[in-house]
Amino acid sequence: MALNLTINSSNPPLGALLTAEHVKGTVSVSVEEGKDNKLRVSEEVQFSDVNSITRYLARVAPSLGLYGSNMLEQTEVDHWLEYSARRVCGQSNLTPALAELDMALALRTFLVGHSLTLADLCVWAALKGSGECQAIMAKTGSFPHVCRWFSFLSSQVPFVSVGNKWATTKMAAGK
Amino acid sequence: MALKELSSLEKFLGLKKPNKYSTQGDRKVPVLQSNSGPGLVGLVTIATHLTQEAKKPDLLGSSAEERAVVQQWLEYRVTRLDGCAKEDIRTILKDLNTYLEDKVYLAGNHISIADPLMYYGLHHIIMDLAVHEKEKYLNVTRWFDHMQHYPIVRHHLPPVAVLRNRVYTSGHH
């Protein structure tokens, strides 16, 4: 079964694109540019919300562990998906949200568990797509743990390619 | 001690055939016996050799700068960390904590051979830290916890319990 992801090319959903990039070796996903974000699973089933798309992609490729490895981790992943959608995307004054993230990352390399999960993908995508976040992180000494985590992920392969290909479009659209 | 560490390192590097080691002198310097020519002496020398044997040169650093940083930490391990006096431990942890604030691995964003070797060398020190000390050196603790969960690194050592959320949040910043 081939999945088909259509993305809004003027405001690309970085989180969904990153997740698609991570699962593409395990499930076949084709990406097309269009007007709206949509994941077509079958004739009857489609998802249009970015978090639903990433959740579905993570669940069809359970071997990658993107949804955590136990119930506690799954709940933590859900927490961060909610955080990225509500506290970062489209919000102004992001300082309290970043302070909370900094606190959480002080003793962690990845947000949930000991490997990469959807939580990292979606929060990274939200920060990458926000001009205000980029400006705050550019100031030296502010939120060191967020900066370390962000630049660590940014240096990894799928993040580099997704960042190069889509993030500039996104920043331009956000202005 | 060093010998167990070297066999763990072989597993981490994915070397199938275990080598034979012996020790030399009072300080028990490890020696790798080879069939041809003289043996290799010293932890760093042997570790570098094993990495090349495993055909994983990236673990020695992928740029000239990274290779220098990796060598620096290997040397640090042997000269500063091994056999360090009790009163030096705080200084070492403090320096390492500052250094690791903006890094996931010792050489930056990619794992190198310096990470498992520093992890092996620090293990007995971190083991003895109290909860509030682990939080005081939180960058060291985070790196250490990442290393002990990294596939195949921990091997012969017992896991150290680490809190993943801060308890003593006030009075640190």
XYZ file of C-alpha atoms in Angstrom:
348
model
C 0.000 0.000 0.000
C 1.534 3.280 -1.074
C 0.850 6.425 0.925
C 0.500 9.746 -0.770
C 1.400 12.981 1.001
C 0.344 16.257 -0.570
C 1.819 19.378 0.992
C 0.997 23.061 0.871
C 4.126 24.206 -0.952
C 3.808 27.846 0.076
C 3.770 26.936 3.785
C 5.318 23.450 3.961
C 4.615 21.310 7.056
C 8.213 20.637 8.149
C 7.223 18.097 10.802
C 5.271 15.955 8.336
C 8.054 16.181 5.734
C 10.676 15.163 8.291
C 8.599 12.215 9.453
C 8.034 11.139 5.848
C 11.796 11.374 5.277
C 12.446 9.149 8.309
C 9.937 6.431 7.424
C 10.537 6.296 3.671
C 12.950 3.361 3.943
C 10.290 1.328 5.757
C 7.017 2.333 4.059
C 6.566 3.841 0.659
C 5.447 7.470 0.805
C 5.307 9.760 -2.190
C 5.366 13.524 -1.673
C 3.588 15.940 -3.990
C 3.247 19.676 -3.888
C -0.228 21.147 -3.872
C -2.455 23.596 -2.046
C -3.329 21.774 1.159
C -1.646 19.333 3.527
C -3.146 15.904 3.102
C -2.071 12.309 3.669
C -4.011 9.867 1.527
C -4.086 6.422 3.105
C -6.866 4.941 0.960
C -9.902 6.111 -1.032
C -11.879 6.634 2.167
C -9.227 7.642 4.654
C -7.331 10.899 4.555
C -5.681 13.060 7.210
C -5.295 16.799 6.905
C -3.999 17.861 10.329
C -0.176 17.876 10.558
C -0.071 16.086 13.913
C -2.438 13.385 12.634
C -0.226 12.890 9.590
C 2.947 12.506 11.650
C 1.200 10.201 14.133
C -0.056 7.951 11.369
C 3.339 7.802 9.653
C 5.054 6.935 12.944
C 2.531 4.192 13.659
C 2.782 2.452 10.287
C 6.541 2.124 10.822
C 6.683 0.785 14.404
C 10.181 -0.678 13.941
C 11.653 2.842 13.880
C 10.435 3.544 17.420
C 9.362 7.079 16.524
C 6.407 6.775 18.879
C 8.460 5.683 21.896
C 8.882 2.176 23.223
C 6.294 2.033 26.003
C 3.092 3.699 27.174
C 4.867 6.316 29.254
C 7.023 7.367 26.319
C 4.003 7.479 24.009
C 2.316 9.857 26.430
C 5.443 12.020 26.533
C 5.481 12.102 22.727
C 1.831 13.207 22.748
C 2.705 15.950 25.213
C 5.378 17.356 22.905
C 3.179 17.107 19.797
C 0.609 19.198 21.636
C 3.355 21.567 22.787
C 4.651 22.130 19.262
C 1.155 22.794 17.878
C -0.137 25.012 20.668
C 2.791 26.713 22.331
C 5.074 27.405 19.366
C 3.276 27.420 16.007
C 1.632 30.754 15.325
C 2.278 32.100 18.832
C 3.949 35.323 19.811
C 6.189 35.833 22.847
C 7.832 32.442 22.836
C 10.193 33.045 25.748
C 8.147 31.105 28.357
C 7.669 28.179 25.972
C 11.403 28.061 25.238
C 12.231 28.291 28.957
C 10.078 25.224 29.573
C 11.765 23.358 26.731
C 15.213 24.341 28.030
C 14.364 22.969 31.452
C 13.173 19.673 29.955
C 16.313 19.260 27.842
C 18.851 19.967 30.614
C 19.348 16.271 31.366
C 18.270 14.814 28.041
C 19.886 14.290 24.671
C 16.561 13.520 23.010
C 13.194 14.775 24.294
C 11.759 11.322 24.967
C 13.652 8.145 25.863
C 17.155 7.588 24.519
C 16.565 7.879 20.806
C 14.857 10.029 18.215
C 11.043 10.264 18.392
C 8.218 12.281 16.857
C 8.622 14.670 19.776
C 12.058 15.711 18.499
C 10.865 15.946 14.897
C 7.795 18.074 15.591
C 9.348 20.420 18.144
C 12.411 20.877 15.920
C 10.143 21.637 12.952
C 8.125 24.166 14.961
C 11.293 25.953 16.116
C 12.832 25.847 12.654
C 9.737 27.414 11.114
C 9.462 30.232 13.630
C 11.393 33.425 12.950
C 11.051 34.520 16.561
C 12.581 31.264 17.848
C 15.503 31.586 15.470
C 16.090 35.154 16.644
C 15.985 34.188 20.335
C 18.361 31.252 19.801
C 20.797 33.458 17.868
C 21.392 35.484 21.025
C 24.334 33.887 22.773
C 23.745 32.413 26.190
C 19.981 32.179 25.956
C 18.557 28.699 26.474
C 21.816 26.720 26.074
C 20.105 23.323 26.235
C 17.600 24.176 23.499
C 20.448 25.500 21.329
C 22.554 22.368 21.820
C 19.651 20.046 21.070
C 18.556 22.104 18.051
C 21.995 22.270 16.458
C 22.625 18.573 17.165
C 19.445 17.586 15.299
C 20.112 20.139 12.543
C 23.418 18.403 11.795
C 21.814 14.976 11.250
C 21.137 13.787 7.704
C 17.332 13.996 7.187
C 17.186 17.313 9.072
C 19.848 18.868 6.843
C 18.036 17.929 3.643
C 14.554 18.924 4.854
C 15.947 22.179 6.289
C 17.710 23.090 3.058
C 14.841 22.174 0.816
C 11.839 23.573 2.664
C 12.679 25.832 5.582
C 13.485 28.894 3.464
C 10.091 28.718 1.756
C 8.490 28.465 5.148
C 10.334 31.463 6.596
C 9.429 33.543 3.543
C 5.774 32.539 3.912
C 5.755 33.458 7.592
C 6.667 37.099 6.935
C 40.393 -2.921 34.250
C 41.963 -1.658 31.023
C 41.723 -5.124 29.528
C 37.975 -5.438 30.100
C 37.606 -2.006 28.638
C 39.492 -2.982 25.493
C 37.296 -6.020 24.927
C 34.196 -3.804 25.363
C 35.692 -1.408 22.852
C 36.187 -4.277 20.385
C 32.477 -5.080 20.650
C 31.538 -1.419 20.217
C 33.656 -1.303 17.066
C 32.065 -4.495 15.776
C 35.303 -6.508 15.752
C 34.406 -10.175 15.726
C 37.717 -11.758 16.673
C 38.952 -10.895 20.181
C 42.626 -9.921 20.498
C 45.048 -11.095 23.165
C 46.272 -8.502 25.656
C 48.735 -8.486 28.501
C 49.920 -5.778 30.895
C 53.281 -4.176 31.466
C 54.884 -2.648 34.570
C 53.416 -1.409 37.866
C 50.828 0.812 36.216
C 49.482 -2.164 34.253
C 49.832 -0.553 30.832
C 47.962 -2.725 28.288
C 49.920 -4.425 25.516
C 48.402 -5.856 22.340
C 50.282 -8.954 21.211
C 50.625 -9.208 17.486
C 51.790 -12.146 15.436
C 54.033 -10.019 13.288
C 56.427 -7.499 14.806
C 56.454 -5.982 18.294
C 53.346 -5.515 20.438
C 51.433 -2.237 20.643
C 51.686 -0.500 24.025
C 49.253 1.901 25.688
C 45.471 2.397 25.801
C 45.255 5.217 23.262
C 47.602 3.523 20.783
C 45.679 0.268 20.937
C 42.282 2.005 20.741
C 43.363 3.964 17.660
C 44.704 0.797 16.063
C 41.472 -1.136 16.752
C 39.400 1.677 15.214
C 41.441 1.496 12.034
C 41.245 -2.285 12.038
C 37.444 -2.014 12.259
C 37.529 0.336 9.223
C 35.676 3.072 11.094
C 38.004 6.044 10.591
C 35.122 8.486 11.228
C 35.303 7.507 14.900
C 38.721 9.178 15.018
C 37.192 12.414 13.692
C 36.081 13.328 10.181
C 37.944 16.621 9.763
C 41.465 17.693 10.764
C 40.042 19.768 13.608
C 37.819 16.938 14.836
C 40.717 14.474 14.759
C 42.752 16.840 16.925
C 39.887 17.179 19.414
C 39.512 13.388 19.592
C 43.254 12.958 20.265
C 43.078 15.677 22.890
C 40.384 13.826 24.842
C 42.179 10.489 24.497
C 45.252 12.103 25.983
C 43.170 13.788 28.675
C 41.781 10.404 29.633
C 45.226 8.844 30.106
C 47.073 11.781 31.646
C 44.450 13.627 33.709
C 41.691 11.169 34.445
C 43.465 7.859 35.060
C 44.819 7.731 38.587
C 43.724 11.282 39.365
C 43.844 12.334 43.029
C 40.566 12.639 44.964
C 40.861 16.422 45.223
C 41.204 16.757 41.439
C 37.901 15.047 40.685
C 35.803 18.196 41.306
C 38.014 20.235 38.974
C 37.757 17.626 36.242
C 33.967 17.420 36.543
C 33.626 21.202 36.588
C 35.743 21.666 33.452
C 34.022 18.846 31.631
C 30.615 20.233 32.611
C 31.404 23.614 31.077
C 32.858 21.989 27.970
C 29.825 19.756 27.373
C 27.178 22.458 27.762
C 26.835 22.993 24.010
C 27.824 19.501 22.881
C 26.136 16.130 22.619
C 29.420 14.262 22.113
C 32.968 15.222 23.086
C 33.864 16.080 19.485
C 30.568 17.923 18.839
C 27.620 16.426 16.989
C 29.097 13.035 16.131
C 30.225 10.171 18.312
C 33.953 9.394 18.341
C 36.206 6.866 20.031
C 36.857 9.452 22.757
C 33.266 9.105 24.034
C 33.331 5.438 25.078
C 36.883 5.768 26.443
C 36.013 8.794 28.577
C 32.834 7.019 29.660
C 34.817 3.974 30.823
C 37.306 6.229 32.610
C 34.648 8.307 34.378
C 32.354 5.458 35.341
C 33.711 4.860 38.863
C 33.602 8.609 39.579
C 29.999 9.129 38.422
C 28.989 5.968 40.284
C 30.004 7.616 43.583
C 28.252 10.953 43.018
C 25.223 11.880 45.106
C 21.983 12.911 43.389
C 22.584 16.625 43.937
C 26.123 16.370 42.578
C 24.889 14.655 39.434
C 22.577 17.597 39.012
C 25.343 20.085 39.710
C 27.358 18.634 36.832
C 24.247 18.197 34.724
C 25.966 18.398 31.332
C 28.332 15.605 32.347
C 25.391 13.600 33.677
C 23.406 14.071 30.474
C 26.345 12.996 28.289
C 27.078 10.065 30.609
C 23.476 8.875 30.539
C 23.421 9.162 26.755
C 26.605 7.067 26.550
C 25.374 4.345 28.872
C 22.253 3.957 26.721
C 24.153 4.139 23.448
C 24.037 0.688 21.787
C 26.898 -1.615 22.882
C 28.933 0.996 24.795
C 28.096 0.080 28.379
C 28.788 -3.639 28.091
C 30.910 -4.654 31.118
C 29.860 -1.822 33.442
C 26.824 -1.587 35.733
C 24.262 1.106 34.825
C 24.259 4.271 36.953
C 20.872 5.595 38.040
C 20.322 9.068 36.636
C 17.380 11.405 37.135
C 16.115 12.856 33.891
C 14.256 15.825 35.341
C 15.810 18.407 37.600
C 15.074 18.293 41.311
C 17.262 21.067 42.697
C 16.166 23.744 40.273
C 16.660 26.830 42.401
C 20.048 28.274 43.181
C 21.810 26.838 40.186
C 21.606 29.680 37.707
